[in-house]
Amino acid sequence: MNLSTFLRRLAPLTLAGAAFATLATPSFYGTVYEHQPDAATLTRVGRVLFFDRSLSASGRMACASCHDPAHAFGPPNALSTQRGGPRLDQIGLRAAPSLMYRAATPSFSEHYQESEGDDSIDAGPTGGFTWDGRAASVHEQAAIPLLAPNEMANTSPADVVARLGRSPSATAFKAAFGPHVLAHPDLAWKGLLLALEVFQQNPAEFSPYSSKYDAFLRGQAQLSAAERRGLAVFNNPDQGNCASCHISAIRRGVFPRFTDDGLIALGVPRNRTLPANANPAFFDLGLCGPLRTDLRQHADYCGRFKTPSLRNVATRQAFFHNGVYHRLDEAVRFYSLRDTQPDKLYRDAHGRPQRVPDDLPAAYRANLNQDAPFGPQRGAKPPLSEADVQDIVAFLKTLTDGYQPAR
Ligand code: HEC
Ligand code: HEC
């Protein structure tokens, strides 16, 4: 659901019969709120809410605690997954993604057809928010952490609105939506999600396209020899083939986000440091559950997770949906070793090397993606040499925003 559909859905919630005698002329918002904040106001309020720790049960956790602007709106530390809950002692299943370059994410579809090129090609499950695409939009997404017991741990939307009423953000919120908005928890809740969403669409903060690679694409910077080699391996369909999923080229004048938003099973190793994984029968299978519940019957979807943007990836200290790796070179090397030297990656329940993915039950192994760089036989030469891995890492570092050309 895009922003305007969302606003249209708000319309039935108008305050007919409520305390407002006069409402401004119907507009973009219908006659929903006393005030009709413009995008700049929503952005400002959304930013205030994003940093407001008092919206959590612990009083110590804001959106920014896990999505830190100093780390491309990703996690500020090397923990695989962040701690939340009322006492900040609950350990989640998934790594916090960067929130940058998310605004153009298509809504989830099981049969995605690219709007460009050959639209008869079914690209399969694509889009949506979170690692399994279960949130249809950024405002739906924001409800998840606010209400998740292991994150901001509010018990209901009304609970969030009550906290908002007592928080320092209340003044800005009422100035934006009207003095009585907090008396209407439904509306206040929707206003809060809307402000957070509009804030996250602010291009200056969330999609500045200010990396060295962007400067290179604009013809304003040269890549170093290692960065150029890394880009070539990244793009080469017979070698890294990374760009087949992490799109690297300008298409129809649009700069690349380094994702095609596809949901793909890579067979990332089990992260044995996560408490949920102490149970050998537990598996986070992404698209087919357990966090996502509508596609449980689709055995062919088990193990699929959303392809993340690689923009700003070098600012991260935990990689893949379960944060199993803490170094970028390890994350890149995974692609080269999965099929050629799997025993270097996977362990059995006793910690001994094994040859098959250890976080995907055997019944779902056929779901694993087999395109390059995957596919070579076990024991064959890894598709990426150690020098290739280092070159790719050098290239990925050019995707960090805030590049200052040397003078
Ligand atoms: C405790 C850490 C934590 C907090 C606090 C948190 N998030 Fe997240 N966020 C995550 C994790 C983990 C995911 C991935 C969830 C999943 O895949 O199930 C995520 C995913 C997202 C996504 C989807 C991104 C994508 O690429 O699909 C958005 C948007 C988002 N969060 C926004 C917010 C907002 C807004 C807030 C505050 C209301 C917030 N988050 C608070 C950890 C957090
Ligand atoms: C077939 C599609 C596909 C190809 C090809 C591919 N990736 Fe990925 N990439 C993904 C998916 C899906 C994930 C998330 C998987 C997960 O967490 O289970 C991912 C995750 C990553 C991550 C972790 C990012 C983060 O935020 O945690 C890095 C780094 C990465 N890929 C780099 C590469 C490189 C380098 C190559 C080429 C050698 C490559 N990818 C090829 C689909 C692909």
XYZ file of N, CA and C in Angstrom, residues 10-153:
432
model
N -7.629 6.017 5.446
C -7.893 6.759 6.681
C -9.269 7.416 6.639
N -9.734 7.697 5.449
C -10.934 8.516 5.313
C -12.121 8.024 6.145
N -12.399 6.675 6.166
C -13.548 6.236 6.965
C -13.405 6.551 8.452
N -12.207 6.882 8.856
C -11.995 7.162 10.267
C -12.247 8.623 10.619
N -12.871 9.336 9.742
C -13.050 10.765 10.006
C -13.784 10.972 11.307
N -13.583 12.130 11.854
C -14.110 12.381 13.186
C -15.530 12.910 13.155
N -16.327 12.401 12.226
C -17.719 12.824 12.198
C -18.310 12.535 13.570
N -18.989 13.471 14.133
C -19.595 13.245 15.450
C -18.618 13.487 16.582
N -17.374 13.683 16.268
C -16.412 13.944 17.335
C -16.401 15.427 17.671
N -15.455 15.774 18.496
C -15.507 17.104 19.101
C -15.234 18.266 18.135
N -14.784 17.943 16.929
C -14.348 19.060 16.089
C -15.511 19.674 15.334
N -15.784 20.892 15.651
C -16.883 21.570 14.980
C -16.466 21.955 13.579
N -15.300 22.507 13.438
C -14.876 22.946 12.116
C -13.652 22.167 11.683
N -13.701 21.695 10.512
C -12.554 20.997 9.961
C -12.175 21.700 8.671
N -10.908 21.696 8.438
C -10.442 22.384 7.234
C -11.008 21.700 5.989
N -10.922 22.366 4.893
C -11.470 21.809 3.658
C -10.850 20.453 3.345
N -11.655 19.539 2.826
C -11.106 18.225 2.487
C -9.939 18.383 1.520
N -8.937 17.606 1.721
C -7.770 17.691 0.844
C -7.183 16.310 0.768
N -5.919 16.242 0.588
C -5.135 15.040 0.639
C -5.574 14.120 1.785
N -5.857 14.673 2.918
C -6.163 13.882 4.106
C -7.641 13.595 4.279
N -8.479 14.045 3.363
C -9.908 14.002 3.663
C -10.129 14.929 4.842
N -11.128 14.657 5.647
C -11.375 15.537 6.791
C -10.978 14.816 8.071
N -9.782 14.284 8.061
C -9.409 13.407 9.156
C -8.918 14.158 10.386
N -7.923 14.980 10.196
C -7.298 15.638 11.337
C -7.688 17.113 11.395
N -7.621 17.667 12.588
C -7.892 19.106 12.723
C -6.910 19.925 11.880
N -5.646 19.567 12.001
C -4.629 20.222 11.177
C -4.234 19.249 10.069
N -3.791 19.799 8.988
C -3.362 18.933 7.893
C -1.892 19.186 7.609
N -1.063 18.468 8.319
C 0.372 18.727 8.223
C 0.895 18.474 6.808
N 1.770 19.357 6.350
C 2.401 19.123 5.047
C 3.575 18.141 5.240
N 4.158 17.755 4.117
C 5.207 16.724 4.184
C 6.375 17.170 5.067
N 6.714 18.464 5.014
C 7.849 18.935 5.815
C 7.537 18.802 7.306
N 6.293 19.120 7.677
C 5.903 18.997 9.086
C 5.907 17.534 9.506
N 5.349 16.664 8.657
C 5.333 15.236 8.976
C 6.752 14.697 9.138
N 7.643 15.151 8.270
C 9.037 14.704 8.342
C 9.646 15.109 9.681
N 9.379 16.354 10.068
C 9.942 16.874 11.320
C 9.383 16.083 12.520
N 8.081 15.875 12.532
C 7.462 15.134 13.644
C 7.948 13.683 13.634
N 8.003 13.108 12.442
C 8.469 11.720 12.334
C 9.876 11.573 12.888
N 10.726 12.564 12.631
C 12.105 12.501 13.139
C 12.101 12.540 14.662
N 11.268 13.414 15.238
C 11.169 13.502 16.703
C 10.730 12.147 17.278
N 9.712 11.542 16.652
C 9.197 10.261 17.144
C 10.246 9.158 17.011
N 10.997 9.206 15.920
C 11.992 8.171 15.629
C 13.051 8.094 16.730
N 13.345 9.257 17.338
C 14.389 9.302 18.367
C 13.819 9.264 19.780
N 12.498 9.135 19.909
C 11.844 9.244 21.225
C 11.872 7.909 21.969
N 12.716 7.822 22.984
C 12.831 6.577 23.768
C 11.627 6.345 24.656
N 10.903 7.408 24.961
C 9.780 7.224 25.891
C 8.603 6.506 25.242
N 8.695 6.195 23.940
C 7.630 5.416 23.298
C 7.795 3.911 23.522
N 8.803 3.513 24.297
C 9.010 2.084 24.548
C 8.714 1.753 26.000
N 8.374 0.469 26.247
C 8.082 0.036 27.616
C 9.296 0.216 28.522
N 10.481 0.030 27.964
C 11.693 0.182 28.779
C 11.993 1.652 29.055
N 11.437 2.532 28.242
C 11.772 3.950 28.340
C 13.167 4.251 27.808
N 13.820 3.210 27.281
C 15.216 3.406 26.854
C 15.438 3.037 25.398
N 14.372 2.683 24.676
C 14.574 2.204 23.320
C 13.743 3.001 22.319
N 14.421 3.618 21.382
C 13.750 4.321 20.282
C 14.015 3.549 18.992
N 13.329 3.925 17.927
C 13.653 3.348 16.616
C 15.162 3.473 16.370
N 15.697 4.655 16.725
C 17.099 4.948 16.439
C 18.060 4.068 17.230
N 17.572 3.397 18.293
C 18.468 2.513 19.055
C 18.952 1.368 18.174
N 18.088 0.879 17.295
C 18.468 -0.214 16.396
C 18.783 0.293 14.990
N 18.241 1.466 14.673
C 18.445 2.051 13.336
C 19.130 3.407 13.528
N 20.436 3.343 13.746
C 21.203 4.529 14.137
C 21.640 5.322 12.887
N 21.282 6.600 12.824
C 21.677 7.387 11.646
C 23.189 7.424 11.430
N 23.963 7.251 12.512
C 25.424 7.238 12.341
C 25.898 5.925 11.707
N 24.980 4.944 11.583
C 25.315 3.659 10.949
C 24.305 3.377 9.845
N 24.082 4.370 9.011
C 23.169 4.212 7.872
C 21.801 3.703 8.327
N 21.361 4.162 9.501
C 20.069 3.724 10.063
C 20.031 2.205 10.231
N 21.192 1.638 10.535
C 21.295 0.222 10.887
C 21.808 0.134 12.316
N 22.117 -1.090 12.780
C 22.519 -1.242 14.178
C 23.860 -0.567 14.470
N 23.988 0.001 15.676
C 25.197 0.743 16.021
C 26.311 -0.139 16.547
N 26.091 -1.444 16.640
C 27.072 -2.314 17.295
C 27.197 -3.614 16.508
N 28.019 -4.534 17.035
C 28.287 -5.790 16.320
C 27.406 -6.940 16.799
N 26.422 -6.670 17.648
C 25.520 -7.754 18.062
C 24.831 -8.324 16.823
N 24.630 -9.642 16.809
C 23.931 -10.247 15.671
C 22.525 -9.683 15.562
N 21.833 -9.653 16.702
C 20.486 -9.084 16.741
C 20.422 -8.220 17.996
N 19.552 -7.210 17.977
C 19.546 -6.234 19.076
C 18.701 -6.713 20.247
N 18.984 -6.197 21.408
C 18.221 -6.541 22.610
C 17.093 -5.550 22.813
N 15.903 -6.069 23.191
C 14.773 -5.185 23.463
C 13.933 -5.721 24.594
N 12.668 -5.312 24.602
C 11.758 -5.741 25.663
C 11.764 -4.755 26.819
N 10.871 -4.952 27.790
C 10.730 -4.001 28.900
C 12.032 -3.819 29.677
N 12.859 -4.882 29.756
C 14.126 -4.758 30.491
C 15.339 -4.847 29.565
N 15.108 -4.688 28.282
C 16.182 -4.726 27.284
C 17.041 -5.990 27.399
N 16.374 -7.116 27.676
C 17.130 -8.360 27.795
C 16.613 -9.438 26.835
N 15.714 -9.054 25.940
C 15.166 -10.019 24.985
C 15.991 -9.978 23.698
N 16.421 -11.144 23.254
C 17.269 -11.198 22.059
C 16.449 -11.713 20.884
N 16.372 -10.921 19.838
C 15.513 -11.253 18.699
C 16.153 -12.259 17.753
N 15.426 -12.545 16.675
C 15.850 -13.531 15.688
C 16.637 -12.924 14.537
N 16.439 -11.609 14.336
C 16.923 -11.045 13.072
C 17.776 -9.803 13.277
N 18.724 -9.647 12.377
C 19.566 -8.459 12.366
C 18.738 -7.250 11.938
N 18.961 -6.120 12.567
C 18.268 -4.899 12.161
C 18.845 -4.433 10.826
N 17.985 -4.269 9.818
C 18.493 -3.793 8.526
C 18.732 -2.286 8.552
N 19.508 -1.815 7.607
C 19.570 -0.369 7.349
C 18.196 0.064 6.843
N 17.797 1.284 7.156
C 16.520 1.780 6.613
C 16.733 2.664 5.392
N 17.969 2.755 4.919
C 18.212 3.636 3.774
C 17.832 2.937 2.461
N 17.378 3.734 1.516
C 17.017 3.247 0.174
C 15.887 2.225 0.227
N 14.989 2.356 1.214
C 13.870 1.425 1.323
C 12.605 1.985 0.673
N 12.548 3.306 0.445
C 11.286 3.926 0.011
C 10.766 3.333 -1.296
N 11.658 2.891 -2.183
C 11.207 2.391 -3.486
C 10.903 0.894 -3.463
N 10.926 0.261 -2.304
C 10.632 -1.173 -2.215
C 9.211 -1.443 -2.702
N 9.030 -2.348 -3.673
C 7.654 -2.632 -4.103
C 6.905 -3.402 -3.011
N 5.572 -3.341 -3.026
C 4.853 -4.125 -2.037
C 5.008 -5.609 -2.380
N 4.789 -6.456 -1.398
C 5.069 -7.873 -1.575
C 4.185 -8.488 -2.652
N 4.792 -9.324 -3.484
C 4.029 -10.062 -4.487
C 4.663 -11.435 -4.651
N 3.835 -12.446 -4.808
C 4.379 -13.790 -5.040
C 4.828 -13.976 -6.482
N 4.278 -13.146 -7.355
C 4.587 -13.293 -8.784
C 4.949 -11.929 -9.340
N 6.146 -11.501 -9.020
C 6.537 -10.149 -9.386
C 6.930 -10.086 -10.854
N 6.359 -9.111 -11.550
C 6.748 -8.901 -12.944
C 7.381 -7.536 -13.044
N 8.589 -7.538 -13.541
C 9.293 -6.271 -13.649
C 8.559 -5.347 -14.582
N 8.485 -4.056 -14.195
C 7.768 -3.106 -15.034
C 8.561 -2.781 -16.285
N 9.860 -3.049 -16.240
C 10.658 -2.798 -17.435
C 11.020 -4.135 -18.068
N 11.479 -4.081 -19.288
C 11.932 -5.305 -19.939
C 10.759 -6.224 -20.227
N 11.010 -7.532 -20.147
C 10.006 -8.519 -20.502
C 9.072 -8.763 -19.323
N 7.857 -8.203 -19.380
C 6.996 -8.302 -18.203
C 6.250 -9.635 -18.139
N 6.590 -10.567 -19.066
C 5.988 -11.883 -18.938
C 6.818 -12.776 -18.009
N 7.979 -12.265 -17.578
C 8.821 -13.075 -16.700
C 8.343 -12.938 -15.262
N 8.036 -14.070 -14.639
C 7.627 -14.080 -13.235
C 8.883 -14.210 -12.383
N 9.223 -13.116 -11.689
C 10.440 -13.130 -10.883
C 10.229 -13.817 -9.544
N 9.016 -14.291 -9.269
C 8.769 -14.982 -8.004
C 8.580 -14.004 -6.860
N 8.597 -14.525 -5.612
C 8.307 -13.674 -4.454
C 9.280 -12.496 -4.355
N 8.727 -11.318 -4.230
C 9.516 -10.080 -4.269
C 8.852 -9.036 -3.376
N 9.677 -8.223 -2.758
C 9.200 -6.994 -2.122
C 8.632 -7.172 -0.725
N 8.015 -6.094 -0.243
C 7.528 -6.055 1.134
C 8.646 -5.667 2.082
N 8.278 -5.363 3.326
C 9.265 -4.944 4.316
C 9.519 -6.042 5.337
N 10.650 -5.947 5.977
C 11.307 -6.918 6.868
C 11.995 -7.977 6.005
N 12.738 -8.839 6.653
C 13.521 -9.853 5.943
C 12.622 -10.857 5.224
N 11.350 -10.973 5.653
C 10.458 -11.918 4.979
C 9.316 -11.229 4.233
N 9.404 -9.924 4.100
C 8.435 -9.188 3.283
C 7.033 -9.129 3.871
N 6.895 -9.410 5.186
C 5.534 -9.535 5.715
C 4.846 -8.208 5.970
N 5.576 -7.119 6.065
C 4.933 -5.819 6.250
C 4.734 -5.186 4.879
N 3.490 -4.781 4.604
C 3.178 -4.286 3.267
C 3.758 -2.898 3.027
N 4.023 -2.144 4.080
C 4.484 -0.774 3.896
C 5.291 -0.369 5.112
N 5.934 0.794 4.987
C 6.766 1.267 6.094
C 5.913 1.618 7.312
N 4.670 2.093 7.096
C 3.892 2.424 8.299
C 3.380 1.156 8.980
N 3.051 0.134 8.164
C 2.683 -1.148 8.767
C 3.884 -1.717 9.517
N 5.051 -1.551 8.915
C 6.285 -2.030 9.526
C 6.517 -1.396 10.894
N 6.286 -0.077 10.991
C 6.609 0.613 12.245
C 5.792 0.053 13.400
N 4.591 -0.482 13.103
C 3.770 -1.059 14.160
C 4.446 -2.283 14.773
N 5.254 -2.995 13.991
C 5.847 -4.241 14.487
C 6.771 -3.974 15.676
N 7.810 -3.135 15.520
C 8.697 -2.938 16.682
C 8.004 -2.250 17.856
N 7.067 -1.357 17.571
C 6.395 -0.663 18.675
C 5.650 -1.668 19.549
N 5.111 -2.735 18.930
C 4.279 -3.684 19.662
C 4.990 -5.004 19.968
N 6.146 -5.267 19.368
C 6.800 -6.570 19.595
C 7.304 -6.654 21.030
N 6.952 -7.753 21.735
C 7.388 -7.893 23.135
C 8.900 -7.861 23.292
N 9.626 -8.276 22.234
C 11.081 -8.282 22.376
C 11.716 -7.008 21.827
N 10.908 -6.015 21.467
C 11.487 -4.760 20.980
C 10.993 -3.611 21.854
N 10.075 -2.770 21.333
C 9.663 -1.628 22.145
C 8.555 -2.009 23.143
N 7.949 -3.187 22.920
C 7.164 -3.881 23.954
C 5.939 -3.119 24.469
